[in-house]
Every structure is written in C-alpha cells, then in structure tokens.
Amino acid sequence: MSEGTVFIDNDFVSPADAKMSIFDVGFIWGDTAYDVTSTWNNWFFMLEEHLDRFQKSVDR
C-alpha cells in the first residue's frame, strides 16, 4: 500500500519528508483552509466555482 503524498511548500513529498516550522502561522494560530471538490465521469464538477470559493476562503 502506498504511504501517500503530501503537498507542502509548493512541492509534493512523502509524508516522512513533510516538515514545517513550529513558527508557521498555520501551526501557531490554526490558520487553515479546507475544501472538497467532486468529480463526475473523470471531470471536476463546477471547478471554476470551487476555485473561486476556495480563493475567497484563503483571502480572509
């Protein structure tokens, strides 16, 4: 079974190599943005709308 992949600091790395500073605002203040998108027949459903909503979330 694959251990997965992590996207951190604009790079895809293995979970063992995913490291962040304890001074990162996401770590200190719990700053985070979480979103989920759906696919249908191998296509993203309403991708542009999803990306717009996600951008508004991270701009707050």
PDB file of C-alpha atoms in Angstrom, residues 4 6-7 13 16-18 20 22 30-31 36 40-42 44 48-49 60:
ATOM      1  CA  GLY A   4       0.604   8.704   0.174  1.00  0.00           C
ATOM      2  CA  VAL A   6       1.854  15.438   0.826  1.00  0.00           C
ATOM      3  CA  PHE A   7       1.772  18.870  -0.854  1.00  0.00           C
ATOM      4  CA  VAL A  13       6.798  14.994  -0.932  1.00  0.00           C
ATOM      5  CA  ALA A  16       8.098  11.352   6.122  1.00  0.00           C
ATOM      6  CA  ASP A  17       9.655  14.350   4.362  1.00  0.00           C
ATOM      7  CA  ALA A  18       6.767  16.763   5.083  1.00  0.00           C
ATOM      8  CA  MET A  20       7.002  22.673   8.755  1.00  0.00           C
ATOM      9  CA  ILE A  22       6.747  25.472  14.610  1.00  0.00           C
ATOM     10  CA  GLY A  30      -4.532  27.096  13.446  1.00  0.00           C
ATOM     11  CA  ASP A  31      -4.895  29.042  10.182  1.00  0.00           C
ATOM     12  CA  VAL A  36     -13.521  19.396  -1.107  1.00  0.00           C
ATOM     13  CA  TRP A  40     -18.114  13.073 -12.278  1.00  0.00           C
ATOM     14  CA  ASN A  41     -17.007  10.862 -15.178  1.00  0.00           C
ATOM     15  CA  ASN A  42     -13.379  11.867 -14.507  1.00  0.00           C
ATOM     16  CA  PHE A  44     -14.266  18.126 -11.850  1.00  0.00           C
ATOM     17  CA  GLU A  48     -14.280  27.297 -11.587  1.00  0.00           C
ATOM     18  CA  GLU A  49     -16.892  27.946  -8.900  1.00  0.00           C
ATOM     19  CA  ARG A  60      -9.898  36.059   4.565  1.00  0.00           C
TER      20      ARG A  60
END
